[in-house]
Amino acid sequence: GACMVLINGNPSPSCITSVNAVAGKEVTTIEGLEINGKLHAVQEAFLTTDAFQCSYCASGMIMSAVSLLKNNPSPSEDAIIKAMDRNICRCGTYPFIIKAIQLASKSK
Ligand code: FES
């Protein structure tokens, strides 16, 4: 899930998505979350909670979390785990990732 982007707001793995499939659709990458130099609340929360070690999974985790919180602003821990199921962290920082998503859900 490291390549996750949002297509019309829904998380989609860009590595298996053809350009033709996104014609006319809104594609948001991790770079698109920052607005006028201000990071998205989810990005801030991941930094605040030190949710990463190597950060290979970072952009995909954040994109999936952004989509989750857009659809469910106050997710339970189980809902977070289910929504993040396609994202893998080889470093195993899952408890911190959950904590970051919970923090971001409270910052809105
Ligand atoms: Fe290393 Fe997630 S922090 S893969």
PDB file of N, CA and C and ligand atoms in Angstrom:
ATOM      1  N   GLY A   1       0.798  -1.226   0.000  1.00  0.00           N
ATOM      2  CA  GLY A   1       0.000   0.000   0.000  1.00  0.00           C
ATOM      3  C   GLY A   1       0.830   1.275   0.000  1.00  0.00           C
ATOM      4  N   ALA A   2       2.143   1.161  -0.172  1.00  0.00           N
ATOM      5  CA  ALA A   2       2.979   2.362  -0.137  1.00  0.00           C
ATOM      6  C   ALA A   2       2.689   3.319  -1.287  1.00  0.00           C
ATOM      7  N   CYS A   3       2.069   2.804  -2.349  1.00  0.00           N
ATOM      8  CA  CYS A   3       1.816   3.636  -3.531  1.00  0.00           C
ATOM      9  C   CYS A   3       0.393   4.204  -3.542  1.00  0.00           C
ATOM     10  N   MET A   4      -0.285   4.126  -2.417  1.00  0.00           N
ATOM     11  CA  MET A   4      -1.695   4.526  -2.364  1.00  0.00           C
ATOM     12  C   MET A   4      -1.874   6.009  -2.705  1.00  0.00           C
ATOM     13  N   VAL A   5      -2.819   6.268  -3.593  1.00  0.00           N
ATOM     14  CA  VAL A   5      -3.241   7.634  -3.910  1.00  0.00           C
ATOM     15  C   VAL A   5      -4.754   7.667  -3.762  1.00  0.00           C
ATOM     16  N   LEU A   6      -5.312   8.846  -3.793  1.00  0.00           N
ATOM     17  CA  LEU A   6      -6.766   8.965  -3.744  1.00  0.00           C
ATOM     18  C   LEU A   6      -7.282   9.247  -5.142  1.00  0.00           C
ATOM     19  N   ILE A   7      -8.217   8.436  -5.580  1.00  0.00           N
ATOM     20  CA  ILE A   7      -8.879   8.660  -6.865  1.00  0.00           C
ATOM     21  C   ILE A   7     -10.327   8.991  -6.547  1.00  0.00           C
ATOM     22  N   ASN A   8     -10.683  10.230  -6.837  1.00  0.00           N
ATOM     23  CA  ASN A   8     -12.003  10.749  -6.429  1.00  0.00           C
ATOM     24  C   ASN A   8     -12.233  10.505  -4.934  1.00  0.00           C
ATOM     25  N   GLY A   9     -11.171  10.656  -4.150  1.00  0.00           N
ATOM     26  CA  GLY A   9     -11.274  10.532  -2.700  1.00  0.00           C
ATOM     27  C   GLY A   9     -11.145   9.133  -2.154  1.00  0.00           C
ATOM     28  N   ASN A  10     -11.067   8.140  -3.018  1.00  0.00           N
ATOM     29  CA  ASN A  10     -10.972   6.754  -2.559  1.00  0.00           C
ATOM     30  C   ASN A  10      -9.552   6.234  -2.707  1.00  0.00           C
ATOM     31  N   PRO A  11      -9.034   5.539  -1.674  1.00  0.00           N
ATOM     32  CA  PRO A  11      -7.666   5.028  -1.775  1.00  0.00           C
ATOM     33  C   PRO A  11      -7.548   3.952  -2.857  1.00  0.00           C
ATOM     34  N   SER A  12      -6.535   4.114  -3.692  1.00  0.00           N
ATOM     35  CA  SER A  12      -6.298   3.160  -4.770  1.00  0.00           C
ATOM     36  C   SER A  12      -4.794   2.987  -4.939  1.00  0.00           C
ATOM     37  N   PRO A  13      -4.321   1.754  -5.105  1.00  0.00           N
ATOM     38  CA  PRO A  13      -2.887   1.528  -5.310  1.00  0.00           C
ATOM     39  C   PRO A  13      -2.480   1.969  -6.715  1.00  0.00           C
ATOM     40  N   SER A  14      -1.659   2.995  -6.785  1.00  0.00           N
ATOM     41  CA  SER A  14      -1.294   3.549  -8.094  1.00  0.00           C
ATOM     42  C   SER A  14      -0.489   2.567  -8.932  1.00  0.00           C
ATOM     43  N   CYS A  15       0.215   1.635  -8.290  1.00  0.00           N
ATOM     44  CA  CYS A  15       1.083   0.722  -9.050  1.00  0.00           C
ATOM     45  C   CYS A  15       0.299  -0.251  -9.922  1.00  0.00           C
ATOM     46  N   ILE A  16      -0.981  -0.420  -9.652  1.00  0.00           N
ATOM     47  CA  ILE A  16      -1.771  -1.334 -10.486  1.00  0.00           C
ATOM     48  C   ILE A  16      -2.945  -0.613 -11.144  1.00  0.00           C
ATOM     49  N   THR A  17      -2.854   0.726 -11.168  1.00  0.00           N
ATOM     50  CA  THR A  17      -3.919   1.519 -11.776  1.00  0.00           C
ATOM     51  C   THR A  17      -3.395   2.131 -13.075  1.00  0.00           C
ATOM     52  N   SER A  18      -4.081   1.893 -14.144  1.00  0.00           N
ATOM     53  CA  SER A  18      -3.625   2.439 -15.421  1.00  0.00           C
ATOM     54  C   SER A  18      -4.009   3.918 -15.531  1.00  0.00           C
ATOM     55  N   VAL A  19      -3.263   4.649 -16.304  1.00  0.00           N
ATOM     56  CA  VAL A  19      -3.556   6.061 -16.532  1.00  0.00           C
ATOM     57  C   VAL A  19      -4.943   6.192 -17.144  1.00  0.00           C
ATOM     58  N   ASN A  20      -5.276   5.296 -18.037  1.00  0.00           N
ATOM     59  CA  ASN A  20      -6.580   5.321 -18.694  1.00  0.00           C
ATOM     60  C   ASN A  20      -7.723   5.215 -17.681  1.00  0.00           C
ATOM     61  N   ALA A  21      -7.495   4.486 -16.603  1.00  0.00           N
ATOM     62  CA  ALA A  21      -8.544   4.279 -15.601  1.00  0.00           C
ATOM     63  C   ALA A  21      -8.851   5.542 -14.799  1.00  0.00           C
ATOM     64  N   VAL A  22      -7.938   6.509 -14.813  1.00  0.00           N
ATOM     65  CA  VAL A  22      -8.157   7.725 -14.020  1.00  0.00           C
ATOM     66  C   VAL A  22      -8.478   8.943 -14.895  1.00  0.00           C
ATOM     67  N   ALA A  23      -8.675   8.714 -16.163  1.00  0.00           N
ATOM     68  CA  ALA A  23      -9.008   9.822 -17.067  1.00  0.00           C
ATOM     69  C   ALA A  23     -10.264  10.536 -16.575  1.00  0.00           C
ATOM     70  N   GLY A  24     -10.162  11.840 -16.402  1.00  0.00           N
ATOM     71  CA  GLY A  24     -11.299  12.635 -15.974  1.00  0.00           C
ATOM     72  C   GLY A  24     -11.590  12.559 -14.491  1.00  0.00           C
ATOM     73  N   LYS A  25     -10.758  11.853 -13.738  1.00  0.00           N
ATOM     74  CA  LYS A  25     -10.982  11.715 -12.293  1.00  0.00           C
ATOM     75  C   LYS A  25      -9.955  12.545 -11.528  1.00  0.00           C
ATOM     76  N   GLU A  26     -10.301  12.880 -10.288  1.00  0.00           N
ATOM     77  CA  GLU A  26      -9.381  13.642  -9.449  1.00  0.00           C
ATOM     78  C   GLU A  26      -8.409  12.678  -8.765  1.00  0.00           C
ATOM     79  N   VAL A  27      -7.119  12.902  -8.988  1.00  0.00           N
ATOM     80  CA  VAL A  27      -6.085  12.074  -8.369  1.00  0.00           C
ATOM     81  C   VAL A  27      -5.321  12.932  -7.374  1.00  0.00           C
ATOM     82  N   THR A  28      -5.277  12.483  -6.134  1.00  0.00           N
ATOM     83  CA  THR A  28      -4.543  13.213  -5.094  1.00  0.00           C
ATOM     84  C   THR A  28      -3.401  12.342  -4.594  1.00  0.00           C
ATOM     85  N   THR A  29      -2.205  12.899  -4.628  1.00  0.00           N
ATOM     86  CA  THR A  29      -1.036  12.210  -4.090  1.00  0.00           C
ATOM     87  C   THR A  29      -0.700  12.822  -2.730  1.00  0.00           C
ATOM     88  N   ILE A  30       0.282  12.269  -2.052  1.00  0.00           N
ATOM     89  CA  ILE A  30       0.682  12.785  -0.738  1.00  0.00           C
ATOM     90  C   ILE A  30       1.057  14.268  -0.840  1.00  0.00           C
ATOM     91  N   GLU A  31       1.646  14.661  -1.965  1.00  0.00           N
ATOM     92  CA  GLU A  31       2.043  16.058  -2.130  1.00  0.00           C
ATOM     93  C   GLU A  31       0.835  16.987  -2.198  1.00  0.00           C
ATOM     94  N   GLY A  32      -0.289  16.452  -2.599  1.00  0.00           N
ATOM     95  CA  GLY A  32      -1.492  17.256  -2.745  1.00  0.00           C
ATOM     96  C   GLY A  32      -2.227  17.539  -1.446  1.00  0.00           C
ATOM     97  N   LEU A  33      -1.765  16.962  -0.355  1.00  0.00           N
ATOM     98  CA  LEU A  33      -2.448  17.185   0.926  1.00  0.00           C
ATOM     99  C   LEU A  33      -2.056  18.516   1.567  1.00  0.00           C
ATOM    100  N   GLU A  34      -0.824  18.940   1.338  1.00  0.00           N
ATOM    101  CA  GLU A  34      -0.353  20.194   1.911  1.00  0.00           C
ATOM    102  C   GLU A  34      -1.001  21.362   1.174  1.00  0.00           C
ATOM    103  N   ILE A  35      -1.470  22.338   1.944  1.00  0.00           N
ATOM    104  CA  ILE A  35      -2.070  23.525   1.338  1.00  0.00           C
ATOM    105  C   ILE A  35      -1.372  24.762   1.877  1.00  0.00           C
ATOM    106  N   ASN A  36      -0.794  25.542   0.983  1.00  0.00           N
ATOM    107  CA  ASN A  36      -0.084  26.778   1.345  1.00  0.00           C
ATOM    108  C   ASN A  36       0.930  26.558   2.465  1.00  0.00           C
ATOM    109  N   GLY A  37       1.680  25.467   2.358  1.00  0.00           N
ATOM    110  CA  GLY A  37       2.731  25.201   3.325  1.00  0.00           C
ATOM    111  C   GLY A  37       2.255  24.563   4.612  1.00  0.00           C
ATOM    112  N   LYS A  38       0.966  24.329   4.734  1.00  0.00           N
ATOM    113  CA  LYS A  38       0.420  23.721   5.959  1.00  0.00           C
ATOM    114  C   LYS A  38       0.097  22.258   5.677  1.00  0.00           C
ATOM    115  N   LEU A  39       0.682  21.390   6.513  1.00  0.00           N
ATOM    116  CA  LEU A  39       0.425  19.962   6.351  1.00  0.00           C
ATOM    117  C   LEU A  39      -1.013  19.625   6.725  1.00  0.00           C
ATOM    118  N   HIS A  40      -1.520  18.565   6.158  1.00  0.00           N
ATOM    119  CA  HIS A  40      -2.838  18.033   6.500  1.00  0.00           C
ATOM    120  C   HIS A  40      -2.802  17.541   7.956  1.00  0.00           C
ATOM    121  N   ALA A  41      -3.937  17.569   8.617  1.00  0.00           N
ATOM    122  CA  ALA A  41      -4.016  17.135  10.027  1.00  0.00           C
ATOM    123  C   ALA A  41      -3.504  15.708  10.207  1.00  0.00           C
ATOM    124  N   VAL A  42      -3.718  14.855   9.226  1.00  0.00           N
ATOM    125  CA  VAL A  42      -3.231  13.471   9.337  1.00  0.00           C
ATOM    126  C   VAL A  42      -1.703  13.450   9.255  1.00  0.00           C
ATOM    127  N   GLN A  43      -1.136  14.250   8.363  1.00  0.00           N
ATOM    128  CA  GLN A  43       0.326  14.324   8.285  1.00  0.00           C
ATOM    129  C   GLN A  43       0.913  14.815   9.606  1.00  0.00           C
ATOM    130  N   GLU A  44       0.302  15.850  10.156  1.00  0.00           N
ATOM    131  CA  GLU A  44       0.773  16.385  11.444  1.00  0.00           C
ATOM    132  C   GLU A  44       0.684  15.322  12.533  1.00  0.00           C
ATOM    133  N   ALA A  45      -0.403  14.588  12.560  1.00  0.00           N
ATOM    134  CA  ALA A  45      -0.596  13.576  13.604  1.00  0.00           C
ATOM    135  C   ALA A  45       0.433  12.451  13.487  1.00  0.00           C
ATOM    136  N   PHE A  46       0.764  12.059  12.264  1.00  0.00           N
ATOM    137  CA  PHE A  46       1.772  11.004  12.088  1.00  0.00           C
ATOM    138  C   PHE A  46       3.138  11.496  12.576  1.00  0.00           C
ATOM    139  N   LEU A  47       3.430  12.766  12.357  1.00  0.00           N
ATOM    140  CA  LEU A  47       4.698  13.323  12.850  1.00  0.00           C
ATOM    141  C   LEU A  47       4.682  13.427  14.368  1.00  0.00           C
ATOM    142  N   THR A  48       3.576  13.900  14.924  1.00  0.00           N
ATOM    143  CA  THR A  48       3.466  14.092  16.371  1.00  0.00           C
ATOM    144  C   THR A  48       3.632  12.778  17.132  1.00  0.00           C
ATOM    145  N   THR A  49       3.090  11.708  16.575  1.00  0.00           N
ATOM    146  CA  THR A  49       3.133  10.419  17.271  1.00  0.00           C
ATOM    147  C   THR A  49       4.349   9.574  16.897  1.00  0.00           C
ATOM    148  N   ASP A  50       5.245  10.119  16.084  1.00  0.00           N
ATOM    149  CA  ASP A  50       6.413   9.347  15.623  1.00  0.00           C
ATOM    150  C   ASP A  50       5.974   7.997  15.072  1.00  0.00           C
ATOM    151  N   ALA A  51       5.015   8.031  14.162  1.00  0.00           N
ATOM    152  CA  ALA A  51       4.397   6.800  13.679  1.00  0.00           C
ATOM    153  C   ALA A  51       5.269   5.997  12.715  1.00  0.00           C
ATOM    154  N   PHE A  52       6.436   6.517  12.361  1.00  0.00           N
ATOM    155  CA  PHE A  52       7.245   5.789  11.384  1.00  0.00           C
ATOM    156  C   PHE A  52       8.657   5.519  11.896  1.00  0.00           C
ATOM    157  N   GLN A  53       9.259   4.483  11.288  1.00  0.00           N
ATOM    158  CA  GLN A  53      10.679   4.247  11.490  1.00  0.00           C
ATOM    159  C   GLN A  53      11.388   4.568  10.179  1.00  0.00           C
ATOM    160  N   CYS A  54      11.286   3.684   9.172  1.00  0.00           N
ATOM    161  CA  CYS A  54      11.964   3.964   7.893  1.00  0.00           C
ATOM    162  C   CYS A  54      11.130   4.879   6.992  1.00  0.00           C
ATOM    163  N   SER A  55       9.836   4.916   7.199  1.00  0.00           N
ATOM    164  CA  SER A  55       8.894   5.764   6.457  1.00  0.00           C
ATOM    165  C   SER A  55       8.554   5.277   5.053  1.00  0.00           C
ATOM    166  N   TYR A  56       8.984   4.077   4.689  1.00  0.00           N
ATOM    167  CA  TYR A  56       8.648   3.562   3.363  1.00  0.00           C
ATOM    168  C   TYR A  56       7.134   3.523   3.165  1.00  0.00           C
ATOM    169  N   CYS A  57       6.403   3.169   4.196  1.00  0.00           N
ATOM    170  CA  CYS A  57       4.947   3.024   4.095  1.00  0.00           C
ATOM    171  C   CYS A  57       4.202   4.342   4.292  1.00  0.00           C
ATOM    172  N   ALA A  58       4.933   5.381   4.645  1.00  0.00           N
ATOM    173  CA  ALA A  58       4.318   6.621   5.137  1.00  0.00           C
ATOM    174  C   ALA A  58       3.261   7.222   4.225  1.00  0.00           C
ATOM    175  N   SER A  59       3.597   7.457   2.982  1.00  0.00           N
ATOM    176  CA  SER A  59       2.632   8.153   2.138  1.00  0.00           C
ATOM    177  C   SER A  59       1.362   7.334   1.950  1.00  0.00           C
ATOM    178  N   GLY A  60       1.508   6.043   1.757  1.00  0.00           N
ATOM    179  CA  GLY A  60       0.328   5.199   1.577  1.00  0.00           C
ATOM    180  C   GLY A  60      -0.524   5.135   2.834  1.00  0.00           C
ATOM    181  N   MET A  61       0.115   5.041   3.983  1.00  0.00           N
ATOM    182  CA  MET A  61      -0.626   5.023   5.250  1.00  0.00           C
ATOM    183  C   MET A  61      -1.428   6.313   5.413  1.00  0.00           C
ATOM    184  N   ILE A  62      -0.780   7.415   5.148  1.00  0.00           N
ATOM    185  CA  ILE A  62      -1.441   8.712   5.320  1.00  0.00           C
ATOM    186  C   ILE A  62      -2.601   8.859   4.345  1.00  0.00           C
ATOM    187  N   MET A  63      -2.404   8.461   3.097  1.00  0.00           N
ATOM    188  CA  MET A  63      -3.490   8.595   2.121  1.00  0.00           C
ATOM    189  C   MET A  63      -4.688   7.733   2.504  1.00  0.00           C
ATOM    190  N   SER A  64      -4.448   6.527   2.965  1.00  0.00           N
ATOM    191  CA  SER A  64      -5.558   5.673   3.401  1.00  0.00           C
ATOM    192  C   SER A  64      -6.243   6.264   4.620  1.00  0.00           C
ATOM    193  N   ALA A  65      -5.457   6.827   5.526  1.00  0.00           N
ATOM    194  CA  ALA A  65      -6.035   7.430   6.732  1.00  0.00           C
ATOM    195  C   ALA A  65      -6.873   8.666   6.401  1.00  0.00           C
ATOM    196  N   VAL A  66      -6.405   9.454   5.453  1.00  0.00           N
ATOM    197  CA  VAL A  66      -7.178  10.635   5.033  1.00  0.00           C
ATOM    198  C   VAL A  66      -8.540  10.210   4.497  1.00  0.00           C
ATOM    199  N   SER A  67      -8.543   9.191   3.682  1.00  0.00           N
ATOM    200  CA  SER A  67      -9.805   8.699   3.115  1.00  0.00           C
ATOM    201  C   SER A  67     -10.711   8.154   4.220  1.00  0.00           C
ATOM    202  N   LEU A  68     -10.133   7.398   5.127  1.00  0.00           N
ATOM    203  CA  LEU A  68     -10.916   6.850   6.238  1.00  0.00           C
ATOM    204  C   LEU A  68     -11.602   7.965   7.018  1.00  0.00           C
ATOM    205  N   LEU A  69     -10.840   8.985   7.411  1.00  0.00           N
ATOM    206  CA  LEU A  69     -11.402  10.050   8.247  1.00  0.00           C
ATOM    207  C   LEU A  69     -12.396  10.919   7.495  1.00  0.00           C
ATOM    208  N   LYS A  70     -12.263  10.973   6.198  1.00  0.00           N
ATOM    209  CA  LYS A  70     -13.243  11.717   5.406  1.00  0.00           C
ATOM    210  C   LYS A  70     -14.596  11.002   5.455  1.00  0.00           C
ATOM    211  N   ASN A  71     -14.555   9.683   5.412  1.00  0.00           N
ATOM    212  CA  ASN A  71     -15.784   8.888   5.411  1.00  0.00           C
ATOM    213  C   ASN A  71     -16.285   8.552   6.809  1.00  0.00           C
ATOM    214  N   ASN A  72     -15.371   8.523   7.777  1.00  0.00           N
ATOM    215  CA  ASN A  72     -15.713   8.176   9.155  1.00  0.00           C
ATOM    216  C   ASN A  72     -14.855   9.040  10.080  1.00  0.00           C
ATOM    217  N   PRO A  73     -15.330  10.233  10.440  1.00  0.00           N
ATOM    218  CA  PRO A  73     -14.517  11.176  11.209  1.00  0.00           C
ATOM    219  C   PRO A  73     -14.103  10.697  12.607  1.00  0.00           C
ATOM    220  N   SER A  74     -14.826   9.751  13.174  1.00  0.00           N
ATOM    221  CA  SER A  74     -14.480   9.237  14.508  1.00  0.00           C
ATOM    222  C   SER A  74     -14.475   7.707  14.500  1.00  0.00           C
ATOM    223  N   PRO A  75     -13.520   7.122  13.815  1.00  0.00           N
ATOM    224  CA  PRO A  75     -13.512   5.659  13.692  1.00  0.00           C
ATOM    225  C   PRO A  75     -13.076   4.969  14.982  1.00  0.00           C
ATOM    226  N   SER A  76     -13.649   3.804  15.228  1.00  0.00           N
ATOM    227  CA  SER A  76     -13.200   2.972  16.348  1.00  0.00           C
ATOM    228  C   SER A  76     -11.850   2.367  15.967  1.00  0.00           C
ATOM    229  N   GLU A  77     -11.167   1.763  16.938  1.00  0.00           N
ATOM    230  CA  GLU A  77      -9.896   1.112  16.637  1.00  0.00           C
ATOM    231  C   GLU A  77     -10.111  -0.005  15.617  1.00  0.00           C
ATOM    232  N   ASP A  78     -11.187  -0.746  15.765  1.00  0.00           N
ATOM    233  CA  ASP A  78     -11.472  -1.825  14.809  1.00  0.00           C
ATOM    234  C   ASP A  78     -11.703  -1.275  13.405  1.00  0.00           C
ATOM    235  N   ALA A  79     -12.398  -0.138  13.314  1.00  0.00           N
ATOM    236  CA  ALA A  79     -12.651   0.472  12.004  1.00  0.00           C
ATOM    237  C   ALA A  79     -11.349   0.951  11.372  1.00  0.00           C
ATOM    238  N   ILE A  80     -10.453   1.464  12.202  1.00  0.00           N
ATOM    239  CA  ILE A  80      -9.139   1.902  11.688  1.00  0.00           C
ATOM    240  C   ILE A  80      -8.368   0.704  11.141  1.00  0.00           C
ATOM    241  N   ILE A  81      -8.336  -0.365  11.920  1.00  0.00           N
ATOM    242  CA  ILE A  81      -7.600  -1.565  11.490  1.00  0.00           C
ATOM    243  C   ILE A  81      -8.173  -2.099  10.186  1.00  0.00           C
ATOM    244  N   LYS A  82      -9.478  -2.137  10.076  1.00  0.00           N
ATOM    245  CA  LYS A  82     -10.116  -2.643   8.861  1.00  0.00           C
ATOM    246  C   LYS A  82      -9.813  -1.735   7.660  1.00  0.00           C
ATOM    247  N   ALA A  83      -9.897  -0.422   7.870  1.00  0.00           N
ATOM    248  CA  ALA A  83      -9.671   0.523   6.769  1.00  0.00           C
ATOM    249  C   ALA A  83      -8.225   0.523   6.295  1.00  0.00           C
ATOM    250  N   MET A  84      -7.303   0.208   7.199  1.00  0.00           N
ATOM    251  CA  MET A  84      -5.884   0.251   6.858  1.00  0.00           C
ATOM    252  C   MET A  84      -5.352  -1.113   6.428  1.00  0.00           C
ATOM    253  N   ASP A  85      -6.231  -2.043   6.206  1.00  0.00           N
ATOM    254  CA  ASP A  85      -5.860  -3.429   5.938  1.00  0.00           C
ATOM    255  C   ASP A  85      -4.969  -3.602   4.706  1.00  0.00           C
ATOM    256  N   ARG A  86      -5.090  -2.724   3.713  1.00  0.00           N
ATOM    257  CA  ARG A  86      -4.281  -2.876   2.502  1.00  0.00           C
ATOM    258  C   ARG A  86      -2.906  -2.237   2.630  1.00  0.00           C
ATOM    259  N   ASN A  87      -2.652  -1.591   3.757  1.00  0.00           N
ATOM    260  CA  ASN A  87      -1.355  -0.942   3.965  1.00  0.00           C
ATOM    261  C   ASN A  87      -0.512  -1.785   4.923  1.00  0.00           C
ATOM    262  N   ILE A  88       0.694  -2.083   4.508  1.00  0.00           N
ATOM    263  CA  ILE A  88       1.602  -2.885   5.326  1.00  0.00           C
ATOM    264  C   ILE A  88       2.788  -2.038   5.761  1.00  0.00           C
ATOM    265  N   CYS A  89       3.153  -2.190   7.032  1.00  0.00           N
ATOM    266  CA  CYS A  89       4.340  -1.517   7.565  1.00  0.00           C
ATOM    267  C   CYS A  89       5.333  -2.587   7.979  1.00  0.00           C
ATOM    268  N   ARG A  90       6.419  -2.687   7.245  1.00  0.00           N
ATOM    269  CA  ARG A  90       7.441  -3.695   7.537  1.00  0.00           C
ATOM    270  C   ARG A  90       8.121  -3.441   8.883  1.00  0.00           C
ATOM    271  N   CYS A  91       8.108  -2.210   9.322  1.00  0.00           N
ATOM    272  CA  CYS A  91       8.732  -1.875  10.603  1.00  0.00           C
ATOM    273  C   CYS A  91       7.804  -2.169  11.785  1.00  0.00           C
ATOM    274  N   GLY A  92       6.549  -2.436  11.498  1.00  0.00           N
ATOM    275  CA  GLY A  92       5.620  -2.824  12.565  1.00  0.00           C
ATOM    276  C   GLY A  92       5.209  -1.710  13.493  1.00  0.00           C
ATOM    277  N   THR A  93       5.046  -0.521  12.975  1.00  0.00           N
ATOM    278  CA  THR A  93       4.676   0.596  13.845  1.00  0.00           C
ATOM    279  C   THR A  93       3.159   0.763  13.967  1.00  0.00           C
ATOM    280  N   TYR A  94       2.442  -0.307  13.752  1.00  0.00           N
ATOM    281  CA  TYR A  94       0.972  -0.234  13.740  1.00  0.00           C
ATOM    282  C   TYR A  94       0.359   0.451  14.966  1.00  0.00           C
ATOM    283  N   PRO A  95       0.814   0.155  16.180  1.00  0.00           N
ATOM    284  CA  PRO A  95       0.194   0.848  17.331  1.00  0.00           C
ATOM    285  C   PRO A  95       0.313   2.371  17.236  1.00  0.00           C
ATOM    286  N   PHE A  96       1.433   2.851  16.712  1.00  0.00           N
ATOM    287  CA  PHE A  96       1.632   4.296  16.578  1.00  0.00           C
ATOM    288  C   PHE A  96       0.806   4.872  15.427  1.00  0.00           C
ATOM    289  N   ILE A  97       0.630   4.072  14.392  1.00  0.00           N
ATOM    290  CA  ILE A  97      -0.194   4.503  13.261  1.00  0.00           C
ATOM    291  C   ILE A  97      -1.649   4.642  13.711  1.00  0.00           C
ATOM    292  N   ILE A  98      -2.126   3.692  14.475  1.00  0.00           N
ATOM    293  CA  ILE A  98      -3.492   3.780  15.012  1.00  0.00           C
ATOM    294  C   ILE A  98      -3.617   5.014  15.898  1.00  0.00           C
ATOM    295  N   LYS A  99      -2.619   5.224  16.737  1.00  0.00           N
ATOM    296  CA  LYS A  99      -2.622   6.395  17.620  1.00  0.00           C
ATOM    297  C   LYS A  99      -2.651   7.689  16.802  1.00  0.00           C
ATOM    298  N   ALA A 100      -1.908   7.729  15.715  1.00  0.00           N
ATOM    299  CA  ALA A 100      -1.877   8.926  14.866  1.00  0.00           C
ATOM    300  C   ALA A 100      -3.250   9.184  14.251  1.00  0.00           C
ATOM    301  N   ILE A 101      -3.894   8.146  13.796  1.00  0.00           N
ATOM    302  CA  ILE A 101      -5.213   8.313  13.170  1.00  0.00           C
ATOM    303  C   ILE A 101      -6.226   8.768  14.220  1.00  0.00           C
ATOM    304  N   GLN A 102      -6.127   8.214  15.412  1.00  0.00           N
ATOM    305  CA  GLN A 102      -7.032   8.650  16.489  1.00  0.00           C
ATOM    306  C   GLN A 102      -6.773  10.122  16.829  1.00  0.00           C
ATOM    307  N   LEU A 103      -5.512  10.527  16.856  1.00  0.00           N
ATOM    308  CA  LEU A 103      -5.185  11.926  17.136  1.00  0.00           C
ATOM    309  C   LEU A 103      -5.723  12.841  16.042  1.00  0.00           C
ATOM    310  N   ALA A 104      -5.528  12.440  14.797  1.00  0.00           N
ATOM    311  CA  ALA A 104      -6.032  13.253  13.674  1.00  0.00           C
ATOM    312  C   ALA A 104      -7.542  13.358  13.707  1.00  0.00           C
ATOM    313  N   SER A 105      -8.206  12.329  14.145  1.00  0.00           N
ATOM    314  CA  SER A 105      -9.683  12.353  14.189  1.00  0.00           C
ATOM    315  C   SER A 105     -10.175  13.373  15.214  1.00  0.00           C
ATOM    316  N   LYS A 106      -9.345  13.677  16.189  1.00  0.00           N
ATOM    317  CA  LYS A 106      -9.735  14.638  17.233  1.00  0.00           C
ATOM    318  C   LYS A 106      -9.332  16.069  16.894  1.00  0.00           C
ATOM    319  N   SER A 107      -8.531  16.217  15.857  1.00  0.00           N
ATOM    320  CA  SER A 107      -8.003  17.545  15.544  1.00  0.00           C
ATOM    321  C   SER A 107      -8.888  18.335  14.587  1.00  0.00           C
ATOM    322  N   LYS A 108      -9.997  17.758  14.186  1.00  0.00           N
ATOM    323  CA  LYS A 108     -10.857  18.478  13.216  1.00  0.00           C
ATOM    324  C   LYS A 108     -11.860  19.346  13.916  1.00  0.00           C
TER     325      LYS A 108
HETATM  326 FE1  FES B   1       9.071   1.317   7.874  1.00  0.00          FE
HETATM  327 FE2  FES B   1       6.435   1.502   7.889  1.00  0.00          FE
HETATM  328  S1  FES B   1       7.879   2.704   9.018  1.00  0.00           S
HETATM  329  S2  FES B   1       7.663   0.288   6.598  1.00  0.00           S
END
